[in-house]
XYZ file of C-alpha atoms in Angstrom:
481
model
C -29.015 2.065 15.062
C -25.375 1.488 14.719
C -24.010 -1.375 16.038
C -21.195 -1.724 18.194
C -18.289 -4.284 17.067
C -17.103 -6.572 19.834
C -13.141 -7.519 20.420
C -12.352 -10.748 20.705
C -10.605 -11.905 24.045
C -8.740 -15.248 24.457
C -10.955 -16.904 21.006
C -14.296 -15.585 22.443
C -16.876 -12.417 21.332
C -16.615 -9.668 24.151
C -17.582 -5.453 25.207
C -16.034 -3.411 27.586
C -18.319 -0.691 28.958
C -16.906 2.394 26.769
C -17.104 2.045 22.653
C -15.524 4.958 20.433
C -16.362 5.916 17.077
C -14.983 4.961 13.503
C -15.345 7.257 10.800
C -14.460 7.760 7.263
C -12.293 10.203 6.496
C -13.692 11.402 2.846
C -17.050 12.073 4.332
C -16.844 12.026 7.763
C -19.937 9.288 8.223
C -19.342 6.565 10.951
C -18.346 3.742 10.134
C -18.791 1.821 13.244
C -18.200 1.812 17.130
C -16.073 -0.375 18.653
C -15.670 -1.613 22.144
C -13.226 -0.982 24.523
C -11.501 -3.644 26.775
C -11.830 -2.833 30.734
C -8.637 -3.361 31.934
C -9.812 -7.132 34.074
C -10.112 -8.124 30.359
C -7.146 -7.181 29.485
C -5.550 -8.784 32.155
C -7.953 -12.044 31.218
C -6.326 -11.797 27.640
C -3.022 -12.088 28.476
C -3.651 -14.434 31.326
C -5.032 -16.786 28.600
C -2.390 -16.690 26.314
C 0.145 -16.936 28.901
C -1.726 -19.746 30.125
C -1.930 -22.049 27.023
C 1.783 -21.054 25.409
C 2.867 -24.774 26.233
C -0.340 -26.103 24.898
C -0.259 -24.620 21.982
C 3.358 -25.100 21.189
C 2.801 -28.539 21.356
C -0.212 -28.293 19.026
C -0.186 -30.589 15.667
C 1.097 -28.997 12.444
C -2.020 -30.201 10.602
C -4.259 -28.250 13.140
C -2.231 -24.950 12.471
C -2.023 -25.739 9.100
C -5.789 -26.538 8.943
C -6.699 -23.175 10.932
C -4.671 -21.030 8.435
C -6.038 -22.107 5.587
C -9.503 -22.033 6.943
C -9.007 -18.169 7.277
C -7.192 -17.827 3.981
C -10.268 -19.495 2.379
C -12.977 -17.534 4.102
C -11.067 -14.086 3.506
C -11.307 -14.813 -0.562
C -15.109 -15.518 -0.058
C -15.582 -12.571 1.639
C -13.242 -10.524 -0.740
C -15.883 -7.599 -1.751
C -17.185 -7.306 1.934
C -13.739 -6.944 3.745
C -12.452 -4.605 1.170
C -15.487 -2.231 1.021
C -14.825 -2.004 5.275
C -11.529 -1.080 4.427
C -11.981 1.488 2.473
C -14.537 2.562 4.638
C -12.517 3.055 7.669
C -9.283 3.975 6.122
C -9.946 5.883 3.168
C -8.099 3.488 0.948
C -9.692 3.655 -3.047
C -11.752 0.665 -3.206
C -9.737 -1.221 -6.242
C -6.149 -0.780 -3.710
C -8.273 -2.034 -0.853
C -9.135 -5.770 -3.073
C -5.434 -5.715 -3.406
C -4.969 -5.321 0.337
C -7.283 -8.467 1.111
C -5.814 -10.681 -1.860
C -2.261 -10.395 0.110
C -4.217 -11.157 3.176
C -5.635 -14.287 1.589
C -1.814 -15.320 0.568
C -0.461 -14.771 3.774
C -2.520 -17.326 5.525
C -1.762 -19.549 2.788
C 1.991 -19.164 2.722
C 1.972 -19.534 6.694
C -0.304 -22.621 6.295
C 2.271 -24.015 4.141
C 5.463 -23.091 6.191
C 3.555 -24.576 9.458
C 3.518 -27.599 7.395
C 6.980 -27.816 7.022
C 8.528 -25.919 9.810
C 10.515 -27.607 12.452
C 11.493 -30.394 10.625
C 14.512 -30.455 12.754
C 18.452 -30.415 11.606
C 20.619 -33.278 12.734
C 24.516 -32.668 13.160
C 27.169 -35.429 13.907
C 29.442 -33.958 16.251
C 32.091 -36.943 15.938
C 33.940 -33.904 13.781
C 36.111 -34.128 17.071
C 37.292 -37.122 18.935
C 34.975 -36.291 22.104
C 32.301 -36.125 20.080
C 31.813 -39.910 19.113
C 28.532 -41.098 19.218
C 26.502 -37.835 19.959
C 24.479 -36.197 17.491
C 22.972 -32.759 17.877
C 19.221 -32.220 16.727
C 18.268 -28.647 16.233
C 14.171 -27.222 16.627
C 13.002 -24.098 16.953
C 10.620 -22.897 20.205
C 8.733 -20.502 20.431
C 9.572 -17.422 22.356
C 6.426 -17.129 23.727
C 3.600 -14.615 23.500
C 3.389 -11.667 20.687
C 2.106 -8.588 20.953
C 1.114 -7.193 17.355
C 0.540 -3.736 16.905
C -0.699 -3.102 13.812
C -0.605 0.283 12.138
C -3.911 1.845 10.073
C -2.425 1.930 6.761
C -2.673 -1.647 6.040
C -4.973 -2.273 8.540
C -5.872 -6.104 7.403
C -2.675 -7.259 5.933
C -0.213 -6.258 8.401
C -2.496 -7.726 11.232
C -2.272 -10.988 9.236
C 1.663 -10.157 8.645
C 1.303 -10.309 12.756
C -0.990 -12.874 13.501
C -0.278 -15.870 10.435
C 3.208 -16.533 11.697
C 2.765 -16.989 15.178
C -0.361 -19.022 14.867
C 1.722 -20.746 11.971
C 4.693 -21.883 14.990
C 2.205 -22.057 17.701
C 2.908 -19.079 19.514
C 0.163 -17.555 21.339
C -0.883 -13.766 19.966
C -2.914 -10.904 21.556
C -3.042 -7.939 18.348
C -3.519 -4.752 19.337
C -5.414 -3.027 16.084
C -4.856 0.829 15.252
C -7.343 2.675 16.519
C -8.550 4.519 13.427
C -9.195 1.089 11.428
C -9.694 -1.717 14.134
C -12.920 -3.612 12.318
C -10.677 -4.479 9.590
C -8.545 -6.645 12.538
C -11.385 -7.792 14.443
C -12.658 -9.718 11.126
C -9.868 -11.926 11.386
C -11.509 -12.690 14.907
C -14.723 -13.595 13.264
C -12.332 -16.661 10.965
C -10.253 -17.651 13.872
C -13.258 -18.127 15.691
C -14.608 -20.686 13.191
C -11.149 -22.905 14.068
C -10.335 -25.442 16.588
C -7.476 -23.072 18.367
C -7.361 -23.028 21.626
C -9.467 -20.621 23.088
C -6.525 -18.571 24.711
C -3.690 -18.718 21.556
C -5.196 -15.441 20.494
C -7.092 -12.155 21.574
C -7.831 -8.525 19.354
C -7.618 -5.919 21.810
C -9.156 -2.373 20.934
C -7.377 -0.609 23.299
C -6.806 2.701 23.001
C -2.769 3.967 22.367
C -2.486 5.361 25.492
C -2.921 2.043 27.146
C -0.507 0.508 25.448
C 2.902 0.755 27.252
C 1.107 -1.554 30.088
C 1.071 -4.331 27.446
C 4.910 -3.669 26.028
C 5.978 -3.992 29.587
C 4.020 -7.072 30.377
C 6.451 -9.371 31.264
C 3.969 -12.149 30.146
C 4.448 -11.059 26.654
C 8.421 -11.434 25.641
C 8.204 -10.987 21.590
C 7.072 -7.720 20.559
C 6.163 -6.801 16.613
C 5.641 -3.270 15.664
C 4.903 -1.562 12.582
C 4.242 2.306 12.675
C 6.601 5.407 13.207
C 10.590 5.462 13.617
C 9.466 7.515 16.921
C 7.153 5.175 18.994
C 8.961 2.189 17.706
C 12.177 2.873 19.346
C 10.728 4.030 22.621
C 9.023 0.723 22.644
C 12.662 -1.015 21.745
C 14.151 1.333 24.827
C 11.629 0.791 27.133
C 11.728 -3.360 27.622
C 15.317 -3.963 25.787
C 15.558 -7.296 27.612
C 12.649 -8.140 25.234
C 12.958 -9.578 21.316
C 10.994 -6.545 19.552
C 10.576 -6.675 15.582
C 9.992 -3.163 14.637
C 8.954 -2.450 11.103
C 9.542 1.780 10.904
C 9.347 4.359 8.186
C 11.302 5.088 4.966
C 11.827 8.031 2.491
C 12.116 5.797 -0.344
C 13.796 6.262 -3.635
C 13.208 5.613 -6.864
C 16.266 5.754 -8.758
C 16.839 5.911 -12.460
C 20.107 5.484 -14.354
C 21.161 6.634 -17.466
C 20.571 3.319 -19.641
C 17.116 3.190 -19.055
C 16.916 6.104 -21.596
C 14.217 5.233 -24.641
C 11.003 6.911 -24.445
C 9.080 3.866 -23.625
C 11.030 2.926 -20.533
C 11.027 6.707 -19.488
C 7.132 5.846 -20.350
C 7.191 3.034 -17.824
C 9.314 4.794 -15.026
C 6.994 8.009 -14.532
C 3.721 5.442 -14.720
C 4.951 3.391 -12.095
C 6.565 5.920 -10.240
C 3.420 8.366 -10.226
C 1.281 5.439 -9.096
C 3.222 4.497 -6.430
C 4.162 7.502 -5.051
C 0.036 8.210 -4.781
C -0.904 4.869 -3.921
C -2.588 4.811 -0.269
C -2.400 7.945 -0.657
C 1.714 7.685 -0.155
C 0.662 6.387 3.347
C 3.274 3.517 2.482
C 6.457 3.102 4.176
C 7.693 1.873 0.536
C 5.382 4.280 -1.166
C 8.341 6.758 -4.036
C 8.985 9.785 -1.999
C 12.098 10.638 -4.188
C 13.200 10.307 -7.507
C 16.901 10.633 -8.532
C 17.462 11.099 -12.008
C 20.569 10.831 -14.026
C 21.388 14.033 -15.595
C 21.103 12.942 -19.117
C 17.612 11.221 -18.700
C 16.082 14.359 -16.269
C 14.699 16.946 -18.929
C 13.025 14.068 -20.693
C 11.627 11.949 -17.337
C 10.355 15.121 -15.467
C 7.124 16.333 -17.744
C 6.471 12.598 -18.216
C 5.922 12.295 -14.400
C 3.705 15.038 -13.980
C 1.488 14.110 -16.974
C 1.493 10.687 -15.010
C 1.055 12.359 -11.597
C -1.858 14.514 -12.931
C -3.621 12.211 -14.448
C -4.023 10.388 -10.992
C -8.017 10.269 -10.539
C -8.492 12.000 -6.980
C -12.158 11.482 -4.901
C -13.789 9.487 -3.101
C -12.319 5.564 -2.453
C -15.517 4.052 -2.777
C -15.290 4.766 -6.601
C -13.736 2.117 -8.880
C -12.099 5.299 -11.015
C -10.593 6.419 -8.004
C -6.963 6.687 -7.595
C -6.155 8.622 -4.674
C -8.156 8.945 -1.503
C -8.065 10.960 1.437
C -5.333 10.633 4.225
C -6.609 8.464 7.568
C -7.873 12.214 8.783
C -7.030 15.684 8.592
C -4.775 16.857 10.986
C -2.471 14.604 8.354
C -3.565 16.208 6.258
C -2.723 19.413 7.284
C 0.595 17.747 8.498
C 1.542 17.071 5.175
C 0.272 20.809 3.702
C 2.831 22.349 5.979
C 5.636 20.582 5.185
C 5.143 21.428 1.311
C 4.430 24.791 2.183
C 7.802 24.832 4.235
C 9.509 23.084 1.175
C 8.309 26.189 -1.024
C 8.700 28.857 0.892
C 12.641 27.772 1.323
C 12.898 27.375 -2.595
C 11.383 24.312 -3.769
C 9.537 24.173 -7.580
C 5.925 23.139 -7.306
C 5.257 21.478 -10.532
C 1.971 20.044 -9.593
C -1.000 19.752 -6.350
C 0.151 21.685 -3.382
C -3.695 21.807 -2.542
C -5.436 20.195 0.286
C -9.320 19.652 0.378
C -10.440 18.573 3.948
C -8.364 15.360 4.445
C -7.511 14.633 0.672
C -4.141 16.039 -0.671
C -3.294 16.951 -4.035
C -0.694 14.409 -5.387
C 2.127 17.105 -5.639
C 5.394 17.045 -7.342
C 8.438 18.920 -6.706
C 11.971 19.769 -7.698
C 14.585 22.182 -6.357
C 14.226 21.144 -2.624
C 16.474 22.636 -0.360
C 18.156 19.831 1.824
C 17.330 21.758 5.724
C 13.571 21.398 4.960
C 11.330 18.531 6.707
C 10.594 17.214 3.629
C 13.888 16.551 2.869
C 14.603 14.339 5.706
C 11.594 13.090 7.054
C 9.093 10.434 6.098
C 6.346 12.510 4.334
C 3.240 9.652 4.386
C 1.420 11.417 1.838
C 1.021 12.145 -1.855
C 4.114 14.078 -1.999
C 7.667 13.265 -4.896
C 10.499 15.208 -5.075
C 12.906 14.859 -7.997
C 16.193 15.514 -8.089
C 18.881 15.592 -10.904
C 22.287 13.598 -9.947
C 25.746 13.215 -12.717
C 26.521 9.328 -12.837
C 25.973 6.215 -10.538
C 27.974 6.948 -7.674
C 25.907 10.232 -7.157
C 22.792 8.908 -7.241
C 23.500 6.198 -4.793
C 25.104 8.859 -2.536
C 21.771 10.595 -2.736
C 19.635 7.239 -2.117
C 22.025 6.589 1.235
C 21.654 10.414 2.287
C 18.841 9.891 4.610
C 18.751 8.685 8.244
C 15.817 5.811 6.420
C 16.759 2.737 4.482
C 13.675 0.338 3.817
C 13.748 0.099 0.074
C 14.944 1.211 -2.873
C 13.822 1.013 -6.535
C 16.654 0.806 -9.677
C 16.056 1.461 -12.868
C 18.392 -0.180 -14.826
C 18.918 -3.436 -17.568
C 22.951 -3.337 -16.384
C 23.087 -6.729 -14.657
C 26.559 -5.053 -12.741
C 24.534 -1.552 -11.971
C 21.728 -3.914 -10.273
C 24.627 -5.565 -8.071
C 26.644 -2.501 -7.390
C 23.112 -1.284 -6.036
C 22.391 -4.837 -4.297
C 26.021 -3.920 -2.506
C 26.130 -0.007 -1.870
C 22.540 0.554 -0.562
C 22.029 0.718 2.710
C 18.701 -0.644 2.594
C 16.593 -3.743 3.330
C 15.604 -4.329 -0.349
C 16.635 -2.892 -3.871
C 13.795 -3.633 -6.589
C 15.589 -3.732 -9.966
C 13.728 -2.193 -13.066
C 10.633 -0.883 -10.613
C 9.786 1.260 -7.774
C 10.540 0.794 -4.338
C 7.008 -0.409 -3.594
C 7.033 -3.709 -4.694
C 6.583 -6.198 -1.811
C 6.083 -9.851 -2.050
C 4.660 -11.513 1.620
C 6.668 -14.013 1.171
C 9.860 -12.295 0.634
C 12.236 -10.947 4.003
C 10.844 -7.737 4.489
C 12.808 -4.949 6.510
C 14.999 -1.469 6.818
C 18.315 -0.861 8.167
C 19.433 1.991 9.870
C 15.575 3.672 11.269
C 14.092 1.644 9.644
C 13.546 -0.778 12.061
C 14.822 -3.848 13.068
C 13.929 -7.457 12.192
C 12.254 -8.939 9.221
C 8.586 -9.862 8.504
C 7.225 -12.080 5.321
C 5.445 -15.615 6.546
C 9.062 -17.273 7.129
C 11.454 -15.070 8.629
C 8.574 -13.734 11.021
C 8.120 -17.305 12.329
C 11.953 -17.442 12.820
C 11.859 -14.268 14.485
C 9.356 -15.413 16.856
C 11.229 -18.518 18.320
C 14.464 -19.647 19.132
C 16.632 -22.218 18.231
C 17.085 -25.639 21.012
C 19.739 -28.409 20.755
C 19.079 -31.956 21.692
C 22.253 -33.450 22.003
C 22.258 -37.305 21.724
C 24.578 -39.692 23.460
C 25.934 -43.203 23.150
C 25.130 -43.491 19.498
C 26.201 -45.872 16.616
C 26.511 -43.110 14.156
C-alpha cells in the first residue's frame, strides 16, 4: 500500500482530503501520493506565518544559525536516500541527483554562516554637515515580511533550499509552494525543520496544486514573492501584485562561446567535453544548461566533430543507473514539446548532426548546425537535450550573437585573453560570464541572476537575504561623537 506524504503547515505534519499521484517519468511507476491542502489550511498557513513575522524577526542569530545547520547536517546523512527520491520523481540520473543534495547541504551551511553575521549594523557620523553634530545614523536590515517560494521541478531540492535557507537565515517567515511533479523532494526539508526549535508558524510546504496559486501571490499577507520557473508565468506573477517585491529567477538560451585562442587540440578537447555534458545535463532542463555554441571561424571545422563524438558518447537510460548520463524529461508532453521544435528547426533548414529521436519521455541529446534564425528554437528556451552551433568571424560577432536573444542569464567564454574575459565581463548582457567554461557553472554562494527575461533579482545565500528585507535607519541624537 502506498503511502500518502503529508505537507507540512505552520512547523506541523498535516492531509487535506484529496492526494494526487507522483510518478517517474522513465517508467511510469508511482512514486508517491501527496496530500492536498483544503483551502481552511491554507488560510491556517499563512495566518501562522503572518502571525509570528515579529516573533521571529526578533529571534536570536544562534537559534537560526543552530536550525540551519541542523538541516545542513541531516541532509549529508541522508545523502543516498534524498537523492535516490529525486531521481525518482524527477527523472534526474542518479550520480547528478548526489550533486543536487551536496549543494543543498552547502546552502544551509552558507546561510547558517551569513545568519551569524548578518545585521551587524553600519554606523555613520552625520556631523559631515554642521546640523548634523552629535547624531549618528545606525543602519539594519528588516525583514520584509513573509515569502512565498515557488519552486520549480528541475531542481526540486536545491532551489527550495535556495528559497527557504535565506529567509529562515534573516528570520523571515516562509510558506514554499513545491512543483507539483516533484513535491516529496520539498516536503523532506519539512521532516529537518521539524527537528528545530522554529517557531511553529515561520514556515509551511504547501502542495497545492498550480491552479491555486494566484490566491497566494495576491495574498496581501505575503509581500516578498520568489519565483523560479518560466519567463511566461513569472511576469504575470510580477504584473499581477506590482506593489509587491517579487524575485523572479526565469529562463535562458545560454551560450557557450569559444574564441579563437583557445585553439590546441586539447582545449578544443576540453570545450566539446564540457560543453556536451552540460548541454545534456538534467537532461538540458537547466536554465544555464549550453543551448548554443558560437564558434570562431578558424576553430569551427576542428570543434564541431569533437562535440558530437562528446555528445554521442553521452550514456542515455534510465537515472537510477550510475552509467547513466541523460534521463528522461519531467514527462512526455515535454518531450514531445521539445521533438517538435527540432522537427520545425529541420524542416526550415537546420543540419541534424546527431539524436533527433524521442523514446517515450527521453530525448536523444541532438546537435545541430545551420539553424535558420525564424524557428522556435532559435529564440526560445529549449529545456531539453538540444545544441546548436553556429560559426561567427572575430569577437565582436560572436558577442553580437550571444546578446541576440530576448534571454541573458549566463554566458560561458572560452578564452586565456585576460582583456577578451573583460571585454565579455562588459559587453554581455547577462547576469554572469564564466571564463574558460560553460555557462553552467553556478556557485550558491555567488549572486545568481539574468537581465533582460531573465528575471529580476538575485538569489545565492547573501543577496537572497538582502533581497528579502529592507534597510532601517536609527538616527541618534545628542551625542559626543
Amino acid at each position: 500500500m502506498t503511502t500518502t506524504h503529508a505537507f507540512w503547515l505552520a512547523g506541523r505534519e498535516a492531509t487535506g482530503e484529496d492526494a494526487f499521484d507522483v510518478t517517474n517519468s522513465f517508467d511510469g511507476r508511482l512514486v508517491g501520493k501527496v496530500s492536498v491542502p483544503t483551502e481552511a489550511q491554507v488560510e491556517e498557513a499563512v495566518a501562522a506565518a503572518h502571525a509570528v513575522v515579529d516573533e521571529f524577526a526578533a529571534t536570536p542569530a544562534h537559534v537560526r544559525a543552530a536550525a540551519l545547520d541542523h538541516v545542513s547536517k541531516r541532509l549529508a546523512e541522508r545523502t543516498e536516500e534524498i537523492a535516490q527520491l529525486i531521481s525518482a520523481e524527477n527523472g534526474k540520473p542518479i550520480k547528478w541527483a548526489r550533486g543536487e543534495v551536496g549543494r543543498a547541504v552547502s546552502v544551509f551551511r552558507f546561510a547558517a554562516e551569513e545568519a551569524r553575521r548578518f545585521n551587524g549594523g553600519e554606523a555613520q557620523r552625520l556631523d559631515t554637515e554642521a546640523g548634523g553634530v552629535g547624531r549618528l545614523a545606525l543602519t539594519r536590515r528588516i525583514p520584509k515580511g513573509v515569502v512565498l517560494g515557488i519552486a520549480p521541478f528541475n531542481f526540486p531540492l536545491n532551489l527550495s533550499a535556495h528559497k527557504v535557507a535565506p529567509a529562515i537565515a534573516v528570520g523571515a517567515p516562509i510558506i514554499l509552494k513545491p512543483a507539483p511533479a516533484t513535491p516529496i523532494s520539498s516536503l523532506i526539508l519539512g521532516e529537518l525543520l521539524a527537528e528545530t526549535d522554529l517557531p511553529a508558524g515561520s514556515w509551511s510546504i504547501l502542495t497545492v496544486p498550480n491552479d491555486r496559486m494566484p490566491a497566494l501571490v495576491q495574498d496581501e499577507r505575503l509581500p516578498v514573492i520568489s519565483f523560479t520557473g518560466s519567463d511566461k508565468v513569472g511576469y504575470a506573477i510580477q504584473e499581477s501584485v506590482p506593489h509587491k517585491h517579487c524575485t523572479l529567477e526565469l529562463g535562458g538560451n545560454a551560450a557557450a562561446v569559444v574564441l579563437p585562442d583557445w585553439s590546441t587540440e586539447a582545449d578544443l578537447d576540453w570545450a566539446a567535453t564540457r560543453i556536451a555534458t552540460f548541454s545534456n545535463y538534467q537532461g538540458g532542463q537547466s536554465c544555464i544548461s549550453v543551448q548554443r555554441v558560437i564558434a570562431d571561424a578558424s576553430v569551427y571545422d576542428r570543434l564541431v566533430p569533437k562535440i558530437v563524438a562528446a555528445v554521442e558518447a553521452q550514456v542515455t537510460g534510465d537515472p537510477a543507473d550510475d552509467a547513466t548520463d541523460v534521463g528522461p524529461l519531467v514527462d512526455e508532453a515535454a518531450a514531445r514539446r521539445v521533438e517538435s521544435w527540432v522537427d520545425e528547426a529541420v524542416a526550415a533548414g537546420a543540419t541534424l548532426l546527431a539524436g533527433g529521436k524521442r523514446e517515450g519521455a527521453t530525448y536523444a541529446p541532438t546537435v545541430l548546425t545551420d539553424l535558420p534564425a525564424e524557428v522556435t528554437l532559435a529564440r526560445a528556451e529549449v529545456f531539453g537535450p538540444v545544441l546548436t552551433i553556429a560559426k561567427v568571424d572575430g569577437e565582436p560577432e560572436a558577442f553580437a550573437a550571444v546578446n541576440d536573444s530576448d534571454f541573458g542569464l549566463q554566458a560561458g567564454v572560452f578564452t586565456r585573453d585576460l582583456q577578451a574575459a573583460f571585454r565579455a565581463h562588459r559587453a554581455l548582457e547577462v547576469g554572469g560570464v564564466i571564463v574558460g567554461d560553460v555557462p553552467s557553472y553556478r556557485a550558491d554562494q555567488m549572486p545568481y541572476g539574468g537581465a533582460k527575461k531573465s528575471g529580476v533579482g538575485r538569489e545565492g545565500v547573501k543577496y537572497a537575504m538582502d533581497d528579502y528585507t529592507y534597510e532601517r535607519v536609527l538616527v541618534l541624537t545628542g551625542l559626543a561623537l
